[in-house]
Amino acid sequence: MTLVDRLGAHGLIWANGWSSEEAELTLRGAAEAGLHHVEVPLFDPWSLDADHTRGLLGQLGLAATGSLALGPDTDVSSTDRSVVDAGRRQLMKALEAAHAIGSAYLCGVYYSALCRYPGPPSTAGRANSVAVVGEAAQRARELGMTLVLEVVNRYETNLLNTAEDALRFIDDTGQDNIAVHLDTYHMNMHEKNMSRPVRACRDRLGYVHIRESTSGYLGSGTVDFAEFFAALEDIGFDGLATFEAFTYSRCSAEIRDLLCVWADTWSDPDHLVRHARDFVAVNT
Ligand code: MN
């Protein structure tokens, strides 16, 4: 199975949430673009209508993955016990929600908050995160799931900025069902090149985000996708790839400000996603 047959897109490309109407719009768009799956944002896992999403996925022949980003009030890398506990509840609920829509993974940033930190992580805060993520991995194992930890840039977390950070963190949890989730947009800011981190992870690379440095059309920025795709091929990567893109005029204020999306780089999600699929097909 080539990479394009395992290509999906992030749910926030079509809409800013996952109400029934937004789920329907998103899943229909993804099916029309010929994608394998949609990554469903589970930021509010309590509000998910899993039966509705599952029904649509079945009808449209799509798979789903689930993703979560924690906030400052639910930061499992905090040293405040009540904040860590709130994060643990959110993470465990998101895991159940991802399972309920048939996802084999939970991806995203749930080892810390997704925010700009004023300093490096504390030893105690990192230990709290290792403990909670390790606990979530044990629950994931009972559900037959794998946790994939997204490595993001230093303005969005202070904990996992490189593949090496993630590998060390996973080792510290002592769990074997946690893998690395690399994103080309973040790699482009932190890694020495686009192949070394892929090779460093090897069979511990579980999931990838395909995102251009502009957050727009693939090929419109500085990411060396040729090198990245060749490295995936070299290690025999058989996980899922998910296209991600954000543009100012289509983002809610909340998502725009969280991810610092100030530029308008695209307007038509269907055109953008079809272009992404073609780009992956011709470059892999
Ligand atoms: Mn990403």
XYZ file of C-alpha atoms and ligand atoms in Angstrom:
285
model
C 0.000 0.000 0.000
C 1.584 3.252 -1.104
C 1.494 6.378 1.069
C -1.291 8.029 -0.935
C -3.568 5.079 -0.131
C -2.961 5.795 3.575
C -3.436 9.563 3.219
C -6.079 11.400 5.202
C -6.745 14.986 6.161
C -7.222 16.917 9.366
C -10.870 17.575 10.183
C -10.264 21.274 10.850
C -9.593 21.884 7.132
C -13.330 21.912 6.375
C -14.793 23.176 9.648
C -13.806 24.482 13.077
C -15.443 21.810 15.164
C -17.265 18.473 15.115
C -20.977 19.169 15.420
C -23.189 16.825 13.362
C -23.288 19.334 10.489
C -19.519 19.907 10.620
C -18.818 16.161 10.758
C -21.028 15.573 7.729
C -19.472 18.412 5.692
C -15.952 17.237 6.557
C -16.462 13.540 5.942
C -18.260 14.151 2.622
C -15.394 16.398 1.483
C -12.803 13.795 2.448
C -14.674 10.995 0.696
C -15.041 13.073 -2.479
C -11.283 13.747 -2.438
C -10.639 9.991 -2.290
C -8.957 10.036 1.109
C -8.356 7.063 3.410
C -9.266 8.763 6.685
C -10.096 11.932 8.571
C -8.388 13.028 11.780
C -11.208 13.988 14.123
C -10.445 16.781 16.635
C -11.484 15.523 20.092
C -10.815 18.767 21.980
C -14.188 18.347 23.680
C -14.490 14.539 23.791
C -17.632 14.740 25.976
C -19.599 16.379 23.161
C -18.769 13.753 20.506
C -21.743 11.914 18.970
C -19.742 8.770 18.209
C -22.684 6.837 16.718
C -23.342 9.603 14.209
C -19.661 9.809 13.183
C -19.348 6.033 12.956
C -22.471 5.799 10.813
C -21.153 8.398 8.358
C -17.718 6.762 8.215
C -19.341 3.435 7.336
C -21.583 5.000 4.687
C -18.704 6.859 3.055
C -16.079 4.110 3.371
C -13.682 6.235 5.435
C -11.508 5.479 8.456
C -10.919 7.905 11.333
C -8.174 8.847 13.731
C -8.636 10.988 16.815
C -6.490 13.839 18.068
C -6.298 15.897 21.207
C -4.460 19.016 22.362
C -4.460 19.884 26.053
C -4.657 23.453 27.359
C -3.103 25.273 30.335
C -5.991 24.135 32.596
C -5.461 20.474 31.641
C -1.653 20.430 31.381
C -0.356 17.009 32.494
C 3.188 18.460 32.653
C 2.081 20.909 35.351
C 3.317 20.634 38.921
C -0.185 21.472 40.194
C -1.881 18.172 41.055
C -5.406 19.393 40.265
C -4.348 20.579 36.784
C -2.611 17.243 36.093
C -5.740 15.372 37.222
C -7.945 17.480 34.938
C -5.592 16.652 32.057
C -5.695 12.953 32.881
C -9.528 13.000 32.773
C -9.502 14.796 29.410
C -6.907 12.401 27.971
C -8.730 9.272 29.164
C -12.046 10.572 27.796
C -10.440 11.412 24.425
C -8.985 7.913 24.281
C -12.459 6.401 24.783
C -13.882 8.787 22.172
C -11.194 7.865 19.634
C -11.899 4.196 20.260
C -15.651 4.795 19.859
C -15.134 6.112 16.307
C -12.891 3.167 15.420
C -9.508 4.888 15.658
C -6.480 2.728 16.390
C -4.552 5.833 17.502
C -4.775 8.869 19.647
C -2.518 11.547 18.195
C -1.673 15.102 19.125
C -0.195 17.104 21.979
C -1.420 15.595 25.256
C 1.907 15.246 27.066
C 1.754 19.001 27.803
C -0.495 21.934 26.963
C -0.324 23.239 23.410
C 0.871 26.747 24.231
C 3.926 28.930 24.479
C 5.734 28.221 27.760
C 7.731 30.903 29.561
C 10.629 28.500 30.267
C 11.915 24.944 29.924
C 10.047 22.018 31.534
C 10.696 21.301 35.199
C 11.905 17.856 36.270
C 8.768 17.332 38.363
C 6.485 18.502 35.546
C 8.100 16.164 33.026
C 7.788 13.278 35.497
C 4.059 14.012 35.904
C 3.646 13.909 32.138
C 5.591 10.626 31.809
C 3.384 9.064 34.511
C 0.044 10.194 33.011
C 0.971 9.289 29.421
C 2.242 5.900 30.659
C -1.062 5.334 32.437
C -2.997 6.303 29.293
C -0.892 3.839 27.291
C -1.974 1.034 29.607
C -5.633 1.935 29.021
C -4.913 2.222 25.278
C -3.464 -1.295 25.317
C -6.717 -2.664 26.787
C -8.546 -0.943 23.903
C -6.095 -2.300 21.308
C -4.803 1.210 20.602
C -1.465 2.983 20.172
C -0.638 6.449 21.497
C 1.263 8.627 19.044
C 2.887 11.731 20.520
C 3.105 14.712 18.166
C 6.437 16.515 18.221
C 5.798 20.249 17.792
C 7.814 23.461 17.704
C 9.142 25.296 20.756
C 6.402 27.946 20.620
C 3.732 25.241 21.063
C 5.354 23.073 23.776
C 8.553 23.014 25.795
C 8.638 19.220 26.149
C 8.900 17.376 22.801
C 10.487 19.527 20.076
C 12.501 16.832 18.289
C 12.173 13.143 17.451
C 14.974 12.463 19.938
C 13.018 14.189 22.721
C 10.041 11.963 21.926
C 12.058 8.737 21.830
C 13.623 9.529 25.211
C 10.219 10.407 26.677
C 8.666 7.164 25.395
C 11.580 5.156 26.830
C 10.912 6.791 30.193
C 7.272 5.656 30.181
C 8.384 2.021 29.796
C 5.368 1.348 27.530
C 5.649 -0.369 24.138
C 2.414 0.938 22.588
C 3.545 4.556 22.312
C 5.050 5.765 19.037
C 6.311 9.044 17.618
C 4.083 11.342 15.563
C 6.214 13.588 13.316
C 4.879 16.666 11.512
C 6.845 18.118 8.583
C 5.922 21.723 9.512
C 7.483 21.360 12.966
C 10.420 19.221 11.742
C 11.247 21.993 9.294
C 11.810 24.351 12.251
C 13.764 22.066 14.572
C 15.403 19.064 12.970
C 18.716 19.113 11.100
C 17.043 17.718 7.998
C 13.892 15.848 6.942
C 15.344 12.324 6.887
C 17.450 11.920 10.027
C 14.551 12.051 12.509
C 12.598 9.516 10.437
C 15.570 7.138 10.507
C 16.114 7.765 14.223
C 12.541 6.665 14.940
C 12.515 3.796 12.447
C 9.835 1.292 13.579
C 8.859 3.624 16.418
C 7.442 6.155 13.965
C 3.686 5.636 14.193
C 2.004 8.526 12.400
C 2.908 11.573 10.317
C 1.383 14.970 9.547
C 2.088 16.351 6.084
C 2.073 20.139 6.435
C 3.861 22.803 4.415
C 5.853 25.611 6.101
C 3.200 28.037 4.808
C 0.376 25.860 6.233
C -1.073 26.039 2.715
C -0.640 24.163 -0.564
C 2.025 21.451 -0.543
C 4.994 22.658 -2.574
C 4.331 26.343 -1.759
C 6.916 26.512 1.048
C 10.311 25.309 2.222
C 9.631 21.732 3.394
C 11.776 19.190 1.545
C 9.062 16.601 0.945
C 11.247 14.596 -1.468
C 13.734 13.894 1.320
C 10.965 13.166 3.831
C 9.051 10.768 1.571
C 12.265 8.961 0.582
C 13.117 8.447 4.263
C 9.628 7.045 4.972
C 10.120 4.625 2.098
C 13.589 3.652 3.389
C 12.335 2.680 6.838
C 9.296 0.883 5.418
C 6.865 3.239 7.168
C 3.433 1.604 7.107
C 1.489 4.013 9.348
C -0.971 6.726 8.369
C -0.193 10.146 6.889
C -2.521 13.088 7.488
C -2.500 16.347 5.530
C -2.837 19.452 7.677
C -3.384 23.090 6.638
C -4.751 26.252 8.235
C -5.737 29.592 6.741
C -6.733 32.816 8.508
C -10.108 33.463 6.922
C -11.504 29.991 7.639
C -10.240 29.532 11.214
C -12.284 30.291 14.310
C -10.642 32.935 16.525
C -9.817 30.209 19.044
C -7.904 27.980 16.605
C -6.339 30.943 14.780
C -4.895 32.340 18.015
C -3.839 28.929 19.388
C -1.846 28.056 16.243
C -0.862 31.640 15.290
C -2.520 31.481 11.883
C -2.253 35.061 10.586
C -1.876 34.375 6.882
C -4.459 33.577 4.237
C -2.907 30.799 2.189
C -5.966 29.071 0.712
C -9.724 29.415 0.505
C -11.232 26.273 -1.057
C -10.751 23.173 1.136
C -11.819 20.726 -1.583
C -9.355 22.138 -4.108
C -6.591 22.258 -1.473
C -7.088 18.631 -0.424
C -7.312 17.292 -3.985
C -4.052 19.119 -4.715
C -2.464 17.557 -1.603
C -3.524 14.084 -2.681
C -2.095 14.608 -6.179
C 1.120 16.040 -4.703
C 1.632 12.974 -2.488
C 0.766 10.627 -5.363
C 3.344 12.103 -7.744
C 6.074 12.519 -5.127
C 6.012 9.066 -3.539
Mn 0.444 18.572 13.177
